[in-house]
Coordinates of C-alpha atoms in Angstrom, one line a residue:
M1 CA 113.8 19.1 6.8
L2 CA 118.4 19.5 11.2
K3 CA 120.9 20.4 15.1
R4 CA 125.6 19.3 19.6
N5 CA 128.3 18.4 21.8
I6 CA 131.6 18.6 19.1
L7 CA 134.8 17.7 19.3
R8 CA 137.1 19.9 21.4
S9 CA 140.7 21.5 20.5
V10 CA 142.7 19.6 18.0
A11 CA 146.2 20.2 16.9
L12 CA 146.7 22.2 13.8
A13 CA 148.6 19.3 12.3
A14 CA 145.5 17.1 12.7
L15 CA 143.4 19.8 11.2
F16 CA 145.4 20.3 8.1
L17 CA 145.8 16.6 6.9
S18 CA 146.3 16.6 3.1
V19 CA 145.0 14.0 0.4
T20 CA 146.7 12.1 -2.4
A21 CA 146.4 13.9 -5.6
P22 CA 143.8 12.0 -8.0
G23 CA 144.5 8.8 -9.1
A24 CA 147.5 8.5 -6.8
A25 CA 148.0 5.6 -4.5
A26 CA 146.9 5.9 -0.9
D27 CA 148.9 5.3 2.0
D28 CA 148.0 1.8 2.4
G29 CA 148.9 1.1 -1.3
K30 CA 145.2 1.1 -2.6
P31 CA 144.0 3.1 -5.5
A32 CA 142.6 6.5 -4.0
D33 CA 138.8 6.7 -3.6
P34 CA 137.6 8.2 -7.0
T35 CA 134.5 9.7 -5.0
N36 CA 136.7 11.3 -2.2
P37 CA 135.5 15.1 -2.1
G38 CA 139.1 16.4 -1.0
P39 CA 141.1 16.9 -4.3
V40 CA 138.2 19.4 -5.3
Y41 CA 137.5 20.7 -2.0
R42 CA 141.1 22.0 -1.9
T43 CA 141.0 24.0 -5.0
V44 CA 138.8 26.3 -3.5
T45 CA 140.4 29.8 -1.8
D46 CA 137.0 32.0 -1.1
R47 CA 136.7 31.7 2.8
S48 CA 132.7 31.5 2.8
G49 CA 133.0 28.9 0.3
L50 CA 135.2 26.7 2.3
L51 CA 133.0 27.6 5.3
S52 CA 129.9 26.5 3.6
L53 CA 130.9 23.5 1.9
Q54 CA 132.2 22.2 5.3
T55 CA 128.3 22.3 6.5
F56 CA 127.7 20.2 3.4
G57 CA 129.9 17.5 4.8
R58 CA 133.5 16.7 6.1
P59 CA 136.3 17.6 3.2
D60 CA 137.8 13.9 3.8
G61 CA 134.4 12.4 2.6
K62 CA 133.4 10.6 5.7
D63 CA 130.2 10.8 7.6
M64 CA 129.5 13.7 9.8
V65 CA 126.0 14.3 11.6
F66 CA 124.0 17.6 12.6
R67 CA 122.2 16.8 15.5
I68 CA 118.8 18.1 16.0
S69 CA 116.7 19.2 19.0
G70 CA 113.7 21.3 19.3
S71 CA 110.0 22.1 19.6
V72 CA 106.8 21.9 17.4
Y73 CA 103.9 24.4 18.5
A74 CA 100.6 25.0 16.8
N75 CA 100.2 28.3 14.8
I76 CA 96.4 28.7 14.4
E77 CA 95.1 31.7 12.8
G78 CA 92.9 33.7 15.5
N79 CA 93.1 31.2 18.1
S80 CA 90.2 29.5 16.2
L81 CA 90.6 26.1 17.6
D82 CA 90.8 27.0 21.4
P83 CA 90.1 25.4 23.5
S84 CA 90.6 22.0 21.8
M85 CA 94.0 23.1 20.3
R86 CA 95.6 26.7 21.6
H87 CA 97.5 29.0 19.4
G88 CA 101.0 28.7 20.5
Q89 CA 100.7 25.2 22.3
K90 CA 103.8 23.2 22.6
L91 CA 102.6 19.9 20.8
F92 CA 105.8 18.0 20.4
N93 CA 109.6 18.0 21.1
I94 CA 111.7 16.8 18.0
E95 CA 115.1 15.0 18.6
G96 CA 117.0 13.2 15.8
Y97 CA 120.0 14.0 13.6
N98 CA 120.8 14.7 9.6
I99 CA 124.0 12.2 8.8
R100 CA 125.8 13.3 5.4
R101 CA 128.7 13.3 3.7
L102 CA 130.4 15.0 0.6
Y103 CA 130.5 13.0 -2.6
R104 CA 132.7 13.7 -5.8
V105 CA 131.1 12.2 -9.1
P106 CA 134.6 10.6 -10.1
D107 CA 136.6 12.2 -12.5
T108 CA 134.7 15.5 -12.2
T109 CA 134.7 18.6 -10.2
Q110 CA 131.4 18.2 -9.2
L111 CA 130.1 17.5 -5.6
Y112 CA 127.0 16.4 -3.9
Q113 CA 126.0 16.6 -0.6
L114 CA 124.1 13.1 0.5
S115 CA 122.3 12.4 3.7
R116 CA 119.7 10.8 5.5
E117 CA 117.5 12.3 8.2
I118 CA 115.6 10.8 10.9
V119 CA 114.0 13.1 13.7
F120 CA 111.6 11.9 16.2
Y121 CA 108.5 13.4 17.9
T122 CA 109.1 13.2 21.4
D123 CA 106.8 13.7 24.7
P124 CA 106.7 17.8 25.0
A125 CA 107.3 16.9 28.9
D126 CA 110.3 14.8 28.3
P127 CA 112.6 15.2 25.0
T128 CA 113.7 11.5 25.4
R129 CA 110.7 9.8 25.5
V130 CA 109.9 8.9 21.7
L131 CA 105.9 9.3 20.9
R132 CA 104.4 6.2 19.7
E133 CA 101.0 7.5 19.2
W134 CA 99.2 11.0 19.7
K135 CA 95.6 11.8 20.3
N136 CA 94.3 14.3 17.8
P137 CA 92.3 17.0 20.0
I138 CA 89.9 17.7 17.2
D139 CA 88.8 14.6 16.3
Q140 CA 89.7 12.8 19.5
K141 CA 91.2 9.9 18.0
T142 CA 94.7 8.2 18.3
Y143 CA 96.7 7.8 15.6
P144 CA 100.7 6.3 15.4
V145 CA 103.4 9.1 15.1
I146 CA 105.5 8.9 12.0
P147 CA 108.9 10.1 12.7
I148 CA 110.6 12.3 10.0
N149 CA 112.6 9.4 8.1
N150 CA 113.7 10.8 4.9
D151 CA 115.7 8.7 2.7
T152 CA 117.8 10.4 1.2
V153 CA 117.9 14.0 1.5
N154 CA 120.2 15.0 -1.3
F155 CA 121.5 18.6 -3.0
G156 CA 123.8 18.9 -6.1
P157 CA 125.7 18.4 -8.2
F158 CA 127.6 21.5 -7.5
N159 CA 130.5 22.4 -9.8
I160 CA 133.4 23.0 -7.4
T161 CA 136.7 25.3 -8.9
S162 CA 138.9 27.7 -7.5
S163 CA 136.1 30.2 -8.2
Y164 CA 133.5 28.7 -6.2
V165 CA 132.3 31.5 -3.7
G166 CA 130.0 30.8 -0.7
P167 CA 127.3 32.8 0.8
P168 CA 127.6 36.4 2.4
V169 CA 129.0 35.8 6.0
R170 CA 128.7 38.4 8.7
R171 CA 131.3 38.7 11.5
L172 CA 128.8 39.1 14.9
H173 CA 130.9 39.3 18.1
D174 CA 133.2 36.1 17.8
E175 CA 131.2 34.4 15.4
N176 CA 130.7 34.1 11.7
V177 CA 127.1 34.0 10.5
W178 CA 125.2 33.2 7.3
T179 CA 121.8 32.3 6.5
S180 CA 119.8 30.2 4.1
D181 CA 116.0 30.9 3.7
I182 CA 114.0 28.3 1.7
P183 CA 110.3 28.6 0.5
V184 CA 109.3 25.2 -0.2
R185 CA 106.4 24.7 -2.7
A186 CA 105.4 21.1 -4.1
D187 CA 102.1 20.3 -5.7
F188 CA 101.7 16.7 -4.4
G189 CA 98.3 16.7 -6.1
T190 CA 99.9 16.6 -9.5
T191 CA 103.0 14.5 -8.7
L192 CA 101.8 12.1 -6.4
G193 CA 98.1 12.0 -7.1
E194 CA 97.6 12.5 -3.4
R195 CA 96.2 15.6 -2.0
F196 CA 97.0 15.0 1.9
G197 CA 94.2 17.3 2.8
L198 CA 96.4 20.4 1.8
V199 CA 94.9 23.3 0.3
G200 CA 95.1 22.8 -3.5
G201 CA 97.0 19.6 -2.8
V202 CA 100.1 22.0 -2.3
Y203 CA 102.7 21.7 0.2
A204 CA 103.8 25.3 1.2
A205 CA 106.4 25.6 3.7
Q206 CA 109.1 27.8 4.7
E207 CA 112.3 26.6 6.1
M208 CA 115.1 29.4 7.6
F209 CA 118.5 28.3 8.7
D210 CA 121.2 30.6 10.5
F211 CA 124.7 28.9 10.6
S212 CA 127.3 30.1 13.1
V213 CA 131.1 29.3 13.4
D214 CA 133.3 30.7 16.1
E215 CA 136.0 32.6 14.5
R216 CA 139.3 30.5 16.0
E217 CA 137.5 27.4 14.3
A218 CA 136.9 29.4 11.1
A219 CA 140.4 30.5 10.8
A220 CA 141.8 26.8 11.6
R221 CA 139.6 25.3 9.0
T222 CA 139.7 27.8 5.8
V223 CA 143.4 27.7 5.2
P224 CA 143.6 27.3 1.3
G225 CA 145.2 24.3 -0.2
T226 CA 144.5 22.5 3.2
I227 CA 141.9 19.3 4.0
P228 CA 140.6 19.9 7.4
S229 CA 139.9 16.8 9.4
G230 CA 136.6 15.9 11.2
A231 CA 133.7 18.1 10.9
M232 CA 133.8 21.8 11.5
E233 CA 132.3 23.0 14.9
T234 CA 129.1 24.5 13.6
K235 CA 126.0 25.8 15.2
I236 CA 122.7 26.2 13.4
S237 CA 119.2 27.8 14.3
W238 CA 116.5 26.4 12.3
A239 CA 112.9 27.6 11.7
R240 CA 109.8 26.2 9.7
T241 CA 106.3 26.7 9.2
S242 CA 104.2 24.0 7.6
P243 CA 101.2 22.2 7.3
W244 CA 99.9 19.6 10.0
A245 CA 102.2 16.6 9.7
P246 CA 100.4 13.7 7.9
F247 CA 100.3 11.2 10.6
M248 CA 98.3 14.0 12.5
C249 CA 95.3 13.5 10.2
L250 CA 94.4 17.1 10.2
A251 CA 93.5 18.5 7.0
E252 CA 94.8 21.7 6.1
S253 CA 91.6 22.7 4.0
D254 CA 89.4 21.8 6.9
V255 CA 91.4 22.8 10.2
R256 CA 93.0 26.2 9.9
G257 CA 96.3 26.4 11.4
Q258 CA 100.2 24.9 10.8
L259 CA 103.0 23.8 12.9
T260 CA 105.7 26.1 13.7
Y261 CA 109.2 24.1 14.3
H262 CA 112.1 25.8 16.3
A263 CA 115.3 24.0 16.9
R264 CA 119.0 24.0 17.3
S265 CA 121.5 22.0 15.4
W266 CA 125.0 21.3 16.2
S267 CA 127.5 19.2 14.3
L268 CA 129.4 16.1 15.3
S269 CA 132.1 14.2 13.7
S270 CA 130.3 10.4 13.5
Y271 CA 127.4 8.8 14.2
A272 CA 129.2 7.4 17.4
E273 CA 129.0 10.7 19.1
I274 CA 125.0 10.6 19.2
E275 CA 123.8 9.7 22.6
P276 CA 123.3 6.4 23.4
W277 CA 119.7 6.6 24.2
L278 CA 119.0 8.2 20.4
R279 CA 121.3 5.7 18.9
A280 CA 119.4 2.6 20.6
E281 CA 116.0 3.9 19.1
V282 CA 117.6 4.2 15.8
E283 CA 119.5 0.6 16.0
T284 CA 116.1 -0.7 16.7
N285 CA 113.8 0.6 14.4
Y286 CA 115.8 2.5 11.8
P287 CA 119.0 1.1 11.4
L288 CA 119.3 2.3 8.1
F289 CA 120.2 5.7 9.4
K290 CA 123.3 4.9 10.8
A291 CA 125.3 6.0 7.5
A292 CA 124.8 8.4 5.0
P293 CA 124.0 7.2 1.4
T294 CA 126.7 6.1 -0.7
A295 CA 125.6 7.4 -4.4
P296 CA 123.4 10.2 -5.5
G297 CA 119.5 9.2 -5.6
A298 CA 116.0 10.7 -5.2
S299 CA 115.3 12.6 -2.2
E300 CA 112.5 12.5 0.2
N301 CA 110.9 14.9 2.4
S302 CA 108.5 14.4 5.4
W303 CA 105.4 14.3 2.9
S304 CA 106.8 11.9 -0.1
S305 CA 108.3 9.6 2.6
F306 CA 105.0 9.2 4.2
Y307 CA 103.6 8.5 0.7
N308 CA 106.6 6.4 -0.1
K309 CA 106.3 4.1 3.3
Q310 CA 102.8 4.7 4.9
L311 CA 100.8 4.6 1.8
G312 CA 102.7 2.0 -0.3
K313 CA 103.3 4.7 -3.0
G314 CA 99.8 5.4 -3.8
A315 CA 98.4 1.7 -2.6
T316 CA 96.5 3.6 -0.4
T317 CA 95.3 7.1 0.3
W318 CA 95.8 9.4 3.2
P319 CA 92.1 9.6 3.9
A320 CA 92.4 5.7 4.0
W321 CA 95.2 5.5 6.1
C322 CA 93.8 8.0 8.5
A323 CA 90.3 6.0 8.7
A324 CA 92.1 2.6 9.2
N325 CA 94.9 3.9 11.9
G326 CA 92.4 6.1 14.0
R327 CA 91.7 4.9 17.3
S328 CA 88.4 5.9 19.2

């Protein structure tokens, strides 16, 4: 599994809101939230560490969003499926977001990134029209389109101390840039008992992220010992190569090819800043995704989510789902 109309300039006084010390009373007289990451965050002095932590979540522990917008293309060796499906053909647009927060394990220096992500496959000619069904050009059957709906996507715990150091950061013109490249391999045939038509039952993919933060934003939000408010204005370029999405009912072992996702992502300070059309879709059909999780738990990706929700955690199989849902 992210990408943005961000809050504009705010006074430095607002950026540098401080938090109470662990266990101290909050301004309203109530005890401080023991899961607030602020007291741990403010111990970090490394600049890249402060930047990277702010992409995991807001230092004040409130929800933030990475809005995601892009396209999905067919990547077909030797253009072997032409004319049914051409190499490089745009199959879908994608529109959605990841909603996340930083969570502190109470009474520790350990932080988690807790998130949910919902990304809709939309019309290749109209990114705001959510697709409900898709005609498979290989078997000519029409299948329901299942969005990426991963509940949850969590990382951690990370032990955060004054010695915490972030990734290498390069300065390109006025931007601070760093990367995260993630090779993904999951043996679903073994762990789930479901092969999904994957070669060897193994899901193999590559996720590649480029993060970019303007130097003025970076300078304002990396003053050691301070807790910036809101979400850091961050831009992300995201690319993924992966097998056919499970709702497409194309067995990788039989139909050679894969999908290439190419998207942009940008930070928002809250769910309320998402466009009304997208919020309406979520609130009608996926209201759980209005907020980030409140505690650590097991993570999902597109395939395990499909297994849990469409296959009933093994109550049916992927071939049986395709047979039952394909309409001629």
